[in-house]
JSON list of C-alpha atoms in Angstrom, two decimals:
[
{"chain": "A", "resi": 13, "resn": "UNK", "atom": "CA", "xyz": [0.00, 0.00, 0.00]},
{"chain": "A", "resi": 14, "resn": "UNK", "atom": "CA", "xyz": [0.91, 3.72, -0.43]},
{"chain": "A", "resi": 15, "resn": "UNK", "atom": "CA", "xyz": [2.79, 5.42, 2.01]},
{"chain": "A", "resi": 16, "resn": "UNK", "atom": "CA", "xyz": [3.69, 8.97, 2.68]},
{"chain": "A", "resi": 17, "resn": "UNK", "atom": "CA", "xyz": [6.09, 9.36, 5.22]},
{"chain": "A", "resi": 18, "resn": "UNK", "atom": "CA", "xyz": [6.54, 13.50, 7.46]},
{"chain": "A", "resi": 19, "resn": "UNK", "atom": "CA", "xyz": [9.38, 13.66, 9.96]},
{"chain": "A", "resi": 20, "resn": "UNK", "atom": "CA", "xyz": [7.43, 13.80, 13.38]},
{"chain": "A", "resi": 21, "resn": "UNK", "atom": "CA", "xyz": [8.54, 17.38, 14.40]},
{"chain": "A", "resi": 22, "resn": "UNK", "atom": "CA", "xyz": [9.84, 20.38, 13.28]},
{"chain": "A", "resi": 23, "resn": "UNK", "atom": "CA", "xyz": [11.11, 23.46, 15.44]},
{"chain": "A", "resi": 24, "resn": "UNK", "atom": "CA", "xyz": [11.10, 27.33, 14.46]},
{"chain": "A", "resi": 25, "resn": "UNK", "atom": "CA", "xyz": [11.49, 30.25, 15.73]},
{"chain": "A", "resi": 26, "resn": "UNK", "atom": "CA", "xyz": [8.96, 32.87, 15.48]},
{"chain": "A", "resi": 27, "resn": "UNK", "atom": "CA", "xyz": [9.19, 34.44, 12.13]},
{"chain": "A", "resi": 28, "resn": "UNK", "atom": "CA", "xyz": [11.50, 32.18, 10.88]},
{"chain": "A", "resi": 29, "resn": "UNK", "atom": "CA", "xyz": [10.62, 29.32, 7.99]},
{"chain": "A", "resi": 30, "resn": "UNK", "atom": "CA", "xyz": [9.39, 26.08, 8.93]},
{"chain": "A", "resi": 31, "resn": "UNK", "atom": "CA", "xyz": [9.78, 23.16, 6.21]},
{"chain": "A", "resi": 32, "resn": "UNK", "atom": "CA", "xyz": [7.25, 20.54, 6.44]},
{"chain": "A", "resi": 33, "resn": "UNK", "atom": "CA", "xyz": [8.66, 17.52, 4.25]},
{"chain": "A", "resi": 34, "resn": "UNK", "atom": "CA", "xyz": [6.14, 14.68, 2.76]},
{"chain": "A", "resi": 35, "resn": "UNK", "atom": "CA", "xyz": [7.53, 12.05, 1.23]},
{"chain": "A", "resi": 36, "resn": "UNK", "atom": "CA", "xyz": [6.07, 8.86, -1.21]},
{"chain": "A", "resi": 37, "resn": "UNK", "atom": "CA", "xyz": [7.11, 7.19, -4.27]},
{"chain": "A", "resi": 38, "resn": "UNK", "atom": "CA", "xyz": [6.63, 9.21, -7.09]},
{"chain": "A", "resi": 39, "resn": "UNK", "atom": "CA", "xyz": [4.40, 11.69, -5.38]},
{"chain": "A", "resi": 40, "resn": "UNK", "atom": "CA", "xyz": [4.56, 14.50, -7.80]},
{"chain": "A", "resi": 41, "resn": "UNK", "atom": "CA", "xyz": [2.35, 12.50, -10.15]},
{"chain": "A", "resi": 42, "resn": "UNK", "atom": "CA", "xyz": [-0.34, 12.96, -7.41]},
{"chain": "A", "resi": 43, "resn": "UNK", "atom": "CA", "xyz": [-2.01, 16.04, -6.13]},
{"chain": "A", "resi": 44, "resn": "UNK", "atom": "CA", "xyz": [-0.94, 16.66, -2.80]},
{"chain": "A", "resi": 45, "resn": "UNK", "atom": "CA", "xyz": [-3.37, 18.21, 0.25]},
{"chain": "A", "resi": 46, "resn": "UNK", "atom": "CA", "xyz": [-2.45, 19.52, 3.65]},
{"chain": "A", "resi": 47, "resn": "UNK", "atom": "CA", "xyz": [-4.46, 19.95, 6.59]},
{"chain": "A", "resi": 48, "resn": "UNK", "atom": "CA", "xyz": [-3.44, 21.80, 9.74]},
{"chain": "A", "resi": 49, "resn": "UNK", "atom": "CA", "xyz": [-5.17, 20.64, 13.34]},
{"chain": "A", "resi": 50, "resn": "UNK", "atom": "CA", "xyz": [-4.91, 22.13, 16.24]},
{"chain": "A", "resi": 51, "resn": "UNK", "atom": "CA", "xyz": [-5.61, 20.10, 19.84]},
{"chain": "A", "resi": 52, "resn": "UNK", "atom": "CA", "xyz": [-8.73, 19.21, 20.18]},
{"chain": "A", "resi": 53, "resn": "UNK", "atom": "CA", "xyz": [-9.87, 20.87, 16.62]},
{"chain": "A", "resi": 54, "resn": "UNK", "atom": "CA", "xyz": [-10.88, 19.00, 13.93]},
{"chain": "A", "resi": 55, "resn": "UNK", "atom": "CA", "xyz": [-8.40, 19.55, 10.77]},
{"chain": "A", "resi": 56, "resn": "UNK", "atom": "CA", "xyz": [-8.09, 22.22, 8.70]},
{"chain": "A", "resi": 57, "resn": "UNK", "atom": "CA", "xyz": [-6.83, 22.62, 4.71]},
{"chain": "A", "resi": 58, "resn": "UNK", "atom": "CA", "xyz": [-4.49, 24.80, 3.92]},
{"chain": "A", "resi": 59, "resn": "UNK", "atom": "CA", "xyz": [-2.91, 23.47, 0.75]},
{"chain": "A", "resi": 60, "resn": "UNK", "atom": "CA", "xyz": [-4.78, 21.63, -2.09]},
{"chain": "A", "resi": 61, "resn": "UNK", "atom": "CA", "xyz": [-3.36, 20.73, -5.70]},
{"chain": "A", "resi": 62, "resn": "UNK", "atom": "CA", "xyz": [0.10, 20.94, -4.38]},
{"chain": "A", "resi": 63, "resn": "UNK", "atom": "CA", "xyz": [0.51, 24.76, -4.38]},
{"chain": "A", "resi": 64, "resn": "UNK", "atom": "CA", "xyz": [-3.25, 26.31, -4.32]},
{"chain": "A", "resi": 65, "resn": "UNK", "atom": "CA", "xyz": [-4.33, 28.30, -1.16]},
{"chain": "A", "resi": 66, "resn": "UNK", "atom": "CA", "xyz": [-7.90, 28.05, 0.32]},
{"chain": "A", "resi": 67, "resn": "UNK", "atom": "CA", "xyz": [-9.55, 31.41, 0.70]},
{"chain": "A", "resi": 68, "resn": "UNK", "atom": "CA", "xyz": [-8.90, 32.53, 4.38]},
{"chain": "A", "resi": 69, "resn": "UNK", "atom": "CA", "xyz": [-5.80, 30.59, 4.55]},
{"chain": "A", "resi": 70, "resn": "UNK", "atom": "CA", "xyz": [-2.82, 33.61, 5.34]},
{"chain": "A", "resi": 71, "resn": "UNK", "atom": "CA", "xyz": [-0.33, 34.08, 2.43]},
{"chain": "A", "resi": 72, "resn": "UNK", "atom": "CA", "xyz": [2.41, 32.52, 4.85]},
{"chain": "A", "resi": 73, "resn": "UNK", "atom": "CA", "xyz": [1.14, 29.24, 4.07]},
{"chain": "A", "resi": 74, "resn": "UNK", "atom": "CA", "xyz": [2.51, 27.86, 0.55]},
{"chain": "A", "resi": 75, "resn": "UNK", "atom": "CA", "xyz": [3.17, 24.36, -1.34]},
{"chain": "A", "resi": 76, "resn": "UNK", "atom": "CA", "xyz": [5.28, 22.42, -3.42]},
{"chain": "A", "resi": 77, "resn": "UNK", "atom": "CA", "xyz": [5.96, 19.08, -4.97]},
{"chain": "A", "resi": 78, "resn": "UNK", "atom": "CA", "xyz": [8.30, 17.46, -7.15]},
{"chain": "A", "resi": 79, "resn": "UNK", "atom": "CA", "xyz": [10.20, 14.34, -7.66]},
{"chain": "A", "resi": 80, "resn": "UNK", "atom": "CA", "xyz": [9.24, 11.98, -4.44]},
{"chain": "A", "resi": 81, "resn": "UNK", "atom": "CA", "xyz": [8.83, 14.92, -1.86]},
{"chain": "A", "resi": 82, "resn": "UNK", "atom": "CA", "xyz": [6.39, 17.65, -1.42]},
{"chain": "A", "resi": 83, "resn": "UNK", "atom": "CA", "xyz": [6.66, 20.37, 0.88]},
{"chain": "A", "resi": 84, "resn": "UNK", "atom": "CA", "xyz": [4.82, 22.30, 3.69]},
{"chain": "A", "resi": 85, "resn": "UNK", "atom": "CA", "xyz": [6.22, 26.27, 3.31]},
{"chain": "A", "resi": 86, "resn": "UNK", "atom": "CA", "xyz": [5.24, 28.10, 6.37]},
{"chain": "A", "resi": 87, "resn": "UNK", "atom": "CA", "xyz": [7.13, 31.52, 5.75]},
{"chain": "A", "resi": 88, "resn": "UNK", "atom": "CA", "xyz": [6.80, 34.31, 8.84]},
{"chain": "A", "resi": 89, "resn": "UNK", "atom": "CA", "xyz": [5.96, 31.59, 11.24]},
{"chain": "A", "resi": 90, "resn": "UNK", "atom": "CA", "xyz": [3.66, 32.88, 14.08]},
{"chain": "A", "resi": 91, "resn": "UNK", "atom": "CA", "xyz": [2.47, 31.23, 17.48]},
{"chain": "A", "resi": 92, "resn": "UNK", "atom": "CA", "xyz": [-0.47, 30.60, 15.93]},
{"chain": "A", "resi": 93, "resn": "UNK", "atom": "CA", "xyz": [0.68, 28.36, 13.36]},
{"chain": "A", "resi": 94, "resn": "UNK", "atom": "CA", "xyz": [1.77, 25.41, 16.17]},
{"chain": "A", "resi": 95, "resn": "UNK", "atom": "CA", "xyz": [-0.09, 22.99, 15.24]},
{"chain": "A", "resi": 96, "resn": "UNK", "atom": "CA", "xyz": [0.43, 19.16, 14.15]},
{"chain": "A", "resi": 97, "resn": "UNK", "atom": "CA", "xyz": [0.34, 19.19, 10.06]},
{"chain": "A", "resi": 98, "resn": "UNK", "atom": "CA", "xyz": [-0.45, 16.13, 7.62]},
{"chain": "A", "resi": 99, "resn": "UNK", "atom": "CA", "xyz": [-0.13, 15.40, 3.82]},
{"chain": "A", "resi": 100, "resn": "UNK", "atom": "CA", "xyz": [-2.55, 13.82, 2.17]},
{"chain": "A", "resi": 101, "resn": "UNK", "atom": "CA", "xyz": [-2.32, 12.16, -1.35]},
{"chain": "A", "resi": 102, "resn": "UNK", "atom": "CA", "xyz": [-4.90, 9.36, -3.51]},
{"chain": "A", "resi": 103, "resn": "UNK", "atom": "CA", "xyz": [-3.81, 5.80, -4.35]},
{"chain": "A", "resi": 104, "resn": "UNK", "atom": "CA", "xyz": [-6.08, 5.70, -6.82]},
{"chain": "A", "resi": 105, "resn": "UNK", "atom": "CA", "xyz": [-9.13, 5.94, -5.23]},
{"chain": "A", "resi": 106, "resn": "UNK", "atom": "CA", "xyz": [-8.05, 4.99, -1.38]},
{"chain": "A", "resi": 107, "resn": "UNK", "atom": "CA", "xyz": [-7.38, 8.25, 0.73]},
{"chain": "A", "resi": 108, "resn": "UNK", "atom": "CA", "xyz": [-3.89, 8.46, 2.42]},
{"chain": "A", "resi": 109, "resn": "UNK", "atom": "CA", "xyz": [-2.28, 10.48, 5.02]},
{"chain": "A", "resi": 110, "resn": "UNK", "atom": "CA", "xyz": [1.67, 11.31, 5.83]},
{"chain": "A", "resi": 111, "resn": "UNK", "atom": "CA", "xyz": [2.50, 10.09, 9.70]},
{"chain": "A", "resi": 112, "resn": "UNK", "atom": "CA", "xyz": [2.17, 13.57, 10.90]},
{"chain": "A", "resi": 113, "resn": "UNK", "atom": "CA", "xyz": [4.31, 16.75, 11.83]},
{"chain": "A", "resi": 114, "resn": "UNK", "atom": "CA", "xyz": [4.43, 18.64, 15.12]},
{"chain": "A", "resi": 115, "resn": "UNK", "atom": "CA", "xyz": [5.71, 22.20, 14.26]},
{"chain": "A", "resi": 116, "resn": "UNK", "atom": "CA", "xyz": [6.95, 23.76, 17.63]},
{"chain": "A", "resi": 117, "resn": "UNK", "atom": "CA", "xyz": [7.13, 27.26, 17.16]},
{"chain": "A", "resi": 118, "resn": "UNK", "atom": "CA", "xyz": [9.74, 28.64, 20.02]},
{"chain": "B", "resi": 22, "resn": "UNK", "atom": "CA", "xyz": [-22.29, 27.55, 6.47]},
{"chain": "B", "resi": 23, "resn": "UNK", "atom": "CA", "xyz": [-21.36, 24.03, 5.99]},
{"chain": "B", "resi": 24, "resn": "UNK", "atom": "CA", "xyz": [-22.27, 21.78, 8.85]},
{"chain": "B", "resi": 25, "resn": "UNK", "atom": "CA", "xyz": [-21.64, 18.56, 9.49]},
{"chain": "B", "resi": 26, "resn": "UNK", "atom": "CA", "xyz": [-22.60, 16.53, 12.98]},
{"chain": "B", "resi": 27, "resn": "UNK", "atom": "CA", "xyz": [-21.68, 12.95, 13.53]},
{"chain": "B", "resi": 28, "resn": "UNK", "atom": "CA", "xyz": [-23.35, 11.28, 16.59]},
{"chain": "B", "resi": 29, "resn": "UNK", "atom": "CA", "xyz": [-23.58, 7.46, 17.29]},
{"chain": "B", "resi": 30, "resn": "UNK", "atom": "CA", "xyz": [-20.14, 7.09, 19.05]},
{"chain": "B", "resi": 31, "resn": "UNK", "atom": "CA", "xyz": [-19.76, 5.13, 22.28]},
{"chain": "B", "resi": 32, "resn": "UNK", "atom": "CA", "xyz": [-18.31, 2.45, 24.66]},
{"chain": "B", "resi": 33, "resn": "UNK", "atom": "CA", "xyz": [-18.73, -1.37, 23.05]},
{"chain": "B", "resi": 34, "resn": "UNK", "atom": "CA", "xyz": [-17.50, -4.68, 23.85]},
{"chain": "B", "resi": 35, "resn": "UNK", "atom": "CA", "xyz": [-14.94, -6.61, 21.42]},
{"chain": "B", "resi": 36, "resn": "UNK", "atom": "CA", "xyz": [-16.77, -8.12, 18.75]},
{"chain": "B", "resi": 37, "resn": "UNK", "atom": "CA", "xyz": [-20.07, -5.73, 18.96]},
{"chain": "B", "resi": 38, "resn": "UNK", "atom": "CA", "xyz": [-21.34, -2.94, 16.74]},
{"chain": "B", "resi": 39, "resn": "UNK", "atom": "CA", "xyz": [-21.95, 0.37, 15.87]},
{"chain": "B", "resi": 40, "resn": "UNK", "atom": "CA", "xyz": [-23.60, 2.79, 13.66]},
{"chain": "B", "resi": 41, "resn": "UNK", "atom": "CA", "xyz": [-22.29, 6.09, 13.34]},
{"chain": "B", "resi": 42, "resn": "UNK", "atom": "CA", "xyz": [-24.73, 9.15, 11.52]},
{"chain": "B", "resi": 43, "resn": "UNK", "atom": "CA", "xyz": [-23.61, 12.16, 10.11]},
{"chain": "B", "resi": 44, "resn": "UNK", "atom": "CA", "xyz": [-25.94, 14.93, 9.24]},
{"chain": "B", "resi": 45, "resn": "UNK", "atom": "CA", "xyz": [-25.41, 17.64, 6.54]},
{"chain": "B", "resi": 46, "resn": "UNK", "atom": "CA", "xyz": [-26.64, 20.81, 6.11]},
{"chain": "B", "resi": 47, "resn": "UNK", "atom": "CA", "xyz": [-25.57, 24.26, 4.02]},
{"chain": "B", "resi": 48, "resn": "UNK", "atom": "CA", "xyz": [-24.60, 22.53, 0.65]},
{"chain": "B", "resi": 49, "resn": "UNK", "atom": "CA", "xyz": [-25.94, 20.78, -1.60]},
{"chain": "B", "resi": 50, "resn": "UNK", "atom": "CA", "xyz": [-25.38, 16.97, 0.05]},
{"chain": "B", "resi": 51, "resn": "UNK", "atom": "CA", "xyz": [-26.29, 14.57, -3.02]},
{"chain": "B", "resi": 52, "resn": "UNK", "atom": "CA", "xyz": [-23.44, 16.60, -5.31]},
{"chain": "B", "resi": 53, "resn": "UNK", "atom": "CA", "xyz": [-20.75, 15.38, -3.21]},
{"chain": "B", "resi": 54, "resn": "UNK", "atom": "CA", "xyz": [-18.47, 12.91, -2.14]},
{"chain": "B", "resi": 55, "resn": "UNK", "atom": "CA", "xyz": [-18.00, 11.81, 1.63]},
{"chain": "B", "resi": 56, "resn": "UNK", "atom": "CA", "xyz": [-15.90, 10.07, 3.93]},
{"chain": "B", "resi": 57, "resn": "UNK", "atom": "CA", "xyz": [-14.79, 8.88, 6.87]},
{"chain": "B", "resi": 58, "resn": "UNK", "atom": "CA", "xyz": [-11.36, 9.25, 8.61]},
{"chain": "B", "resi": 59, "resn": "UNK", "atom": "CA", "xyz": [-10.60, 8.41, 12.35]},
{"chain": "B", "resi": 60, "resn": "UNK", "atom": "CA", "xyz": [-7.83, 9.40, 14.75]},
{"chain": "B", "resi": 61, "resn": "UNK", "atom": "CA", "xyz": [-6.74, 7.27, 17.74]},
{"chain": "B", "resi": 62, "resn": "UNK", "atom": "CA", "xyz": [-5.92, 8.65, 20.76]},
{"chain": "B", "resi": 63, "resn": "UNK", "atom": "CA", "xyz": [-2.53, 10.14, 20.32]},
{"chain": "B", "resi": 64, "resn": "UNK", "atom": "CA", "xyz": [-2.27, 9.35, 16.53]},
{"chain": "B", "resi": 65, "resn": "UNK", "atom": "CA", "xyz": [-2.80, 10.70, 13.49]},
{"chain": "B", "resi": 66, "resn": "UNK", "atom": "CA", "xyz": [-5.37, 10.55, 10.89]},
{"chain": "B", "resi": 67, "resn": "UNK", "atom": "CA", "xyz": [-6.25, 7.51, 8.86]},
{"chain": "B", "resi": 68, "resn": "UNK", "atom": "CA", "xyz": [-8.97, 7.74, 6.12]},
{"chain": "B", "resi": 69, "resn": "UNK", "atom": "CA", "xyz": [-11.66, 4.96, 6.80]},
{"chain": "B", "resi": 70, "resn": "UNK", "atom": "CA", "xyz": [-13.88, 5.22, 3.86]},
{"chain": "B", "resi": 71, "resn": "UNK", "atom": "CA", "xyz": [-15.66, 6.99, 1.05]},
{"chain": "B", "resi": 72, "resn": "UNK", "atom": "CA", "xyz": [-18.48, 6.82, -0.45]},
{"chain": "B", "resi": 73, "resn": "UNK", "atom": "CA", "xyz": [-19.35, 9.16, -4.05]},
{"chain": "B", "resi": 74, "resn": "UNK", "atom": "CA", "xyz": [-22.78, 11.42, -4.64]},
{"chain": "B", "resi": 75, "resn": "UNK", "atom": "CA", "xyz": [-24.84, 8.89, -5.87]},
{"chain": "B", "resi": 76, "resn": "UNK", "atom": "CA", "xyz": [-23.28, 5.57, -4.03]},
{"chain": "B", "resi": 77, "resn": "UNK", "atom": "CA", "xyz": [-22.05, 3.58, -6.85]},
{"chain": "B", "resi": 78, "resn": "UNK", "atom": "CA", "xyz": [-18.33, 4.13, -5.29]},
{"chain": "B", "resi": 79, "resn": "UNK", "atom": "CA", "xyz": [-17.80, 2.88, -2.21]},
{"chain": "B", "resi": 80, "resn": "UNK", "atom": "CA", "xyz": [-13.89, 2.51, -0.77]},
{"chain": "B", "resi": 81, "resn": "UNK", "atom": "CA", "xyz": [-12.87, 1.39, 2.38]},
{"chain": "B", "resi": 82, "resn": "UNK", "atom": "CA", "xyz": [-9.60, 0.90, 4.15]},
{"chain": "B", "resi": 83, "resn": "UNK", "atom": "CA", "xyz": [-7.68, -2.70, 3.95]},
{"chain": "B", "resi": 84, "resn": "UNK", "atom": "CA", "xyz": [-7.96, -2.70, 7.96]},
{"chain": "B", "resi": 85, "resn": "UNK", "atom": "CA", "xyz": [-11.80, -2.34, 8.01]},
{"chain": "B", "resi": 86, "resn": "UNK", "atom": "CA", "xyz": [-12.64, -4.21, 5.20]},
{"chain": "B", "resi": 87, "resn": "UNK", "atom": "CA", "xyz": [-15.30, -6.77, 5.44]},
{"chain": "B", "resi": 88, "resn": "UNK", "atom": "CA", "xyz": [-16.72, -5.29, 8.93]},
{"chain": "B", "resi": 89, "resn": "UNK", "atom": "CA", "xyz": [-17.53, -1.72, 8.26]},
{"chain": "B", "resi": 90, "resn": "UNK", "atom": "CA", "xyz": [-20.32, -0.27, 5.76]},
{"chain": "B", "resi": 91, "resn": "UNK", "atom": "CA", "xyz": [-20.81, 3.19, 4.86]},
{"chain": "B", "resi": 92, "resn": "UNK", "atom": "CA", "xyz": [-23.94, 4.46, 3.07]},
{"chain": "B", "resi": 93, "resn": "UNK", "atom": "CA", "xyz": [-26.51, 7.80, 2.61]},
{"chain": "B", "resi": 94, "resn": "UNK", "atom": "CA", "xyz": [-29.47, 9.08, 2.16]},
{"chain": "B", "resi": 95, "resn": "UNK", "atom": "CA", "xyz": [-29.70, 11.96, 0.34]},
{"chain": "B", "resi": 96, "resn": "UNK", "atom": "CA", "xyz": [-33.10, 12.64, 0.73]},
{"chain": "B", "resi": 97, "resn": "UNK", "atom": "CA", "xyz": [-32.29, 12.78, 4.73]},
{"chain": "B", "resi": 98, "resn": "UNK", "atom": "CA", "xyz": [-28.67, 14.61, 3.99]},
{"chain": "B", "resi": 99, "resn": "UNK", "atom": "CA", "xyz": [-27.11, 11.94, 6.12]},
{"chain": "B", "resi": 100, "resn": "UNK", "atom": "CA", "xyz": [-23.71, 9.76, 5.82]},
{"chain": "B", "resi": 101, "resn": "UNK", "atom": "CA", "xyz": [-23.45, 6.43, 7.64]},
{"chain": "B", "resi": 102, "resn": "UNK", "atom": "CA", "xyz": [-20.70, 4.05, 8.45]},
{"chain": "B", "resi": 103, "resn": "UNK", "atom": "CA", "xyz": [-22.01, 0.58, 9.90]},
{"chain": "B", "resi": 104, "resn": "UNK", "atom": "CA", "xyz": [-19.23, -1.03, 12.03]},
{"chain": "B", "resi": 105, "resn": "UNK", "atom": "CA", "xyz": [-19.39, -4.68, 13.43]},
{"chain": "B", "resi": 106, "resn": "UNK", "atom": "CA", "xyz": [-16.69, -6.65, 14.56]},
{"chain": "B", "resi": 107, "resn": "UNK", "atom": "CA", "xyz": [-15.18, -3.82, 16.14]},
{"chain": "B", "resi": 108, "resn": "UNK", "atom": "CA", "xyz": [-11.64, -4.77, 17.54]},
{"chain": "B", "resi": 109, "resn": "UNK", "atom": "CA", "xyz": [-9.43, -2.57, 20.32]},
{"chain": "B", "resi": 110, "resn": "UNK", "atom": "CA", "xyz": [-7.55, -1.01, 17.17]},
{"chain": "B", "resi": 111, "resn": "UNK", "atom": "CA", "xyz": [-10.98, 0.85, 15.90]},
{"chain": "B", "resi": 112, "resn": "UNK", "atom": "CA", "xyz": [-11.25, 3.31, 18.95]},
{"chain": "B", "resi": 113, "resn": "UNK", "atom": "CA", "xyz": [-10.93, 6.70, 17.71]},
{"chain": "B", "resi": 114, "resn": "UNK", "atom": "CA", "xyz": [-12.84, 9.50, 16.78]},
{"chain": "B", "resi": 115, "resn": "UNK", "atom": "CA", "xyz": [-14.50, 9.35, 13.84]},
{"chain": "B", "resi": 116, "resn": "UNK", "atom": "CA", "xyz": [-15.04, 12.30, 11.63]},
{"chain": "B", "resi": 117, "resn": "UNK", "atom": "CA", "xyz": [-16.94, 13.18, 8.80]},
{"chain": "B", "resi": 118, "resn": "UNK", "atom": "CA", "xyz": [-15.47, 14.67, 6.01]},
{"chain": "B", "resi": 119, "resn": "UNK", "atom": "CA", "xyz": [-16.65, 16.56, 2.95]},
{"chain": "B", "resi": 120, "resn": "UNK", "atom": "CA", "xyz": [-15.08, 16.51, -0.16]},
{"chain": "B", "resi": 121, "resn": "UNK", "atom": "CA", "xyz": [-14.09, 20.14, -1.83]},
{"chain": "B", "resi": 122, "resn": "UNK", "atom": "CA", "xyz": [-15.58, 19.42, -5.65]},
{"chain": "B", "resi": 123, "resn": "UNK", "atom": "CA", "xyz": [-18.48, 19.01, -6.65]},
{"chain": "B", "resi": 124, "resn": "UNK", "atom": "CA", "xyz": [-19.37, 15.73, -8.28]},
{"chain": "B", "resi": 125, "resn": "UNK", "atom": "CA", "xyz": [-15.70, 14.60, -8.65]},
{"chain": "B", "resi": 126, "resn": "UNK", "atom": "CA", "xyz": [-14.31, 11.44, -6.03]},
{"chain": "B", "resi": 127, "resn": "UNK", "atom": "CA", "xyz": [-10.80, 12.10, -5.16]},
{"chain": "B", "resi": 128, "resn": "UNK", "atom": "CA", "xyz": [-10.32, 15.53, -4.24]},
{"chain": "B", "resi": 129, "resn": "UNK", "atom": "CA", "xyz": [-9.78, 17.11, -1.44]},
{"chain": "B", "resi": 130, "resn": "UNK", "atom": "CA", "xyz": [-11.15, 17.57, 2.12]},
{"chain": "B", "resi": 131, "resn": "UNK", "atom": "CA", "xyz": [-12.93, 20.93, 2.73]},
{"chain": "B", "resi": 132, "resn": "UNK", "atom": "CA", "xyz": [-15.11, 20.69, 5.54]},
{"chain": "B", "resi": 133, "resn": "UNK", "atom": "CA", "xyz": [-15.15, 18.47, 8.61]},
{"chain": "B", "resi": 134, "resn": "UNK", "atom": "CA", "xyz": [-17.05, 17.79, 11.39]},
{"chain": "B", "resi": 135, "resn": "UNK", "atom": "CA", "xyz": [-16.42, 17.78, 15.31]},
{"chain": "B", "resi": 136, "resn": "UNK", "atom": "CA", "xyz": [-16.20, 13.63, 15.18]},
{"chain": "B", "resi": 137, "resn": "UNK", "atom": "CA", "xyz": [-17.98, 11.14, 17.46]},
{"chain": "B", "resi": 138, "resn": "UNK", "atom": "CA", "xyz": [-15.77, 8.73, 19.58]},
{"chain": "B", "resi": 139, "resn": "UNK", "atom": "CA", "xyz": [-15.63, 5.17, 19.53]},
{"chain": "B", "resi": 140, "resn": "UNK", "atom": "CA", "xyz": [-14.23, 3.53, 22.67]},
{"chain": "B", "resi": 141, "resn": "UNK", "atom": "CA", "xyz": [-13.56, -0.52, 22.19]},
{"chain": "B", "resi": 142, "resn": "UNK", "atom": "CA", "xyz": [-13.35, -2.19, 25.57]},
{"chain": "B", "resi": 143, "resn": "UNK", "atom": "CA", "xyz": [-14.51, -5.03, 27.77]}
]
């Protein structure tokens, strides 16, 4: 079955940029998603089609994907923005998540 | 304002079942997609099932094949997932989950609910 794989945590310091890695076998021939949740919130998109912003999601938030990797960009990061963050890709037609990313802002 | 409120969670034996609802409401329900995806205590999110507009695709996870069942009504805007045989491993809460485009399976997730939990104990 598909895997995408996140590294569990990621540190920054406020206003810094925090790099949020996904990675799965030939990923950039999928679309790539990624939610944000906060404890005890339900999640939260803030990246669809690799690189496309919901409305109401802050400019900060931004997306890439190539090759086997695709990437979280959270530039400016605030207090706010702590927060565990997935990927999400489609094995055809079975959903799949990345293990998760606990950005610690400090 | 999309809403959507699951309810049916609760405390069950090994072995017993549940059935989990999900009611819609501020879209169009029977022009979308809709899933399931749980999270165990401490862990991370793992898609359950999906189900398209009109029911002729249903998907489910390898690890709840064969014992869970999702369906809807879209006259009664309402998303169901059936679950029997429910082992230790399937307590979690379980969301509902919207897909973002209209008519098309395999998107992404827009909306979710609050989730109902599912505790699995003796």
């Amino acid at each position: 079955s598909y895997e995408l794989t996140q590294p569990p945590s990621v540190s920054v310091s406020p206003g810094q940029t925090a790099r949020i890695t996904c990675s799965g076998d030939k990923l950039v021939e999928k679309y790539t998603s990624w939610y944000q949740q906060k404890p005890g919130q339900a999640p939260v998109m803030v990246i669809f089609q690799d690189m496309r912003r919901p409305s109401g999601i802050p400019e900060r938030f931004s997306g890439s994907n190539s090759g086997n990797t695709a990437t979280l960009t959270i530039s400016g990061t605030q207090g706010m923005d702590e927060a565990d963050y997935y990927c999400q890709a489609w094995d055809s037609t079975a959903c799949v998540f990345g293990t998760g990313t606990k950005v610690t802002v400090l | 304002e999309v809403r959507l409120v699951e309810s049916g969670g609760g405390l069950v034996q090994p072995g017993g079942s549940l059935r989990l609802s999900c009611g819609a409401s501020g879209f169009k329900f029977d022009d979308y997609a809709m899933h399931w995806v749980r999270q165990g205590p401490g862990q991370g999110l793992e898609w359950v099932s999906g189900i398209n507009w009109n029911s002729d695709r249903i998907v489910y996870a390898d690890s709840v094949k064969g014992r869970f069942a999702v369906s809807r009504d879209n006259a009664k805007n309402s998303l169901y997932l059936q679950m029997d045989n429910l082992r230790p491993e399937d307590a979690a809460l379980y969301y509902c989950v919207k897909e973002a485009v209209i008519r098309v399976y395999a998107t992404q997730f827009d909306d979710w609910g609050q989730g109902t939990p599912v505790a699995v104990s003796s």
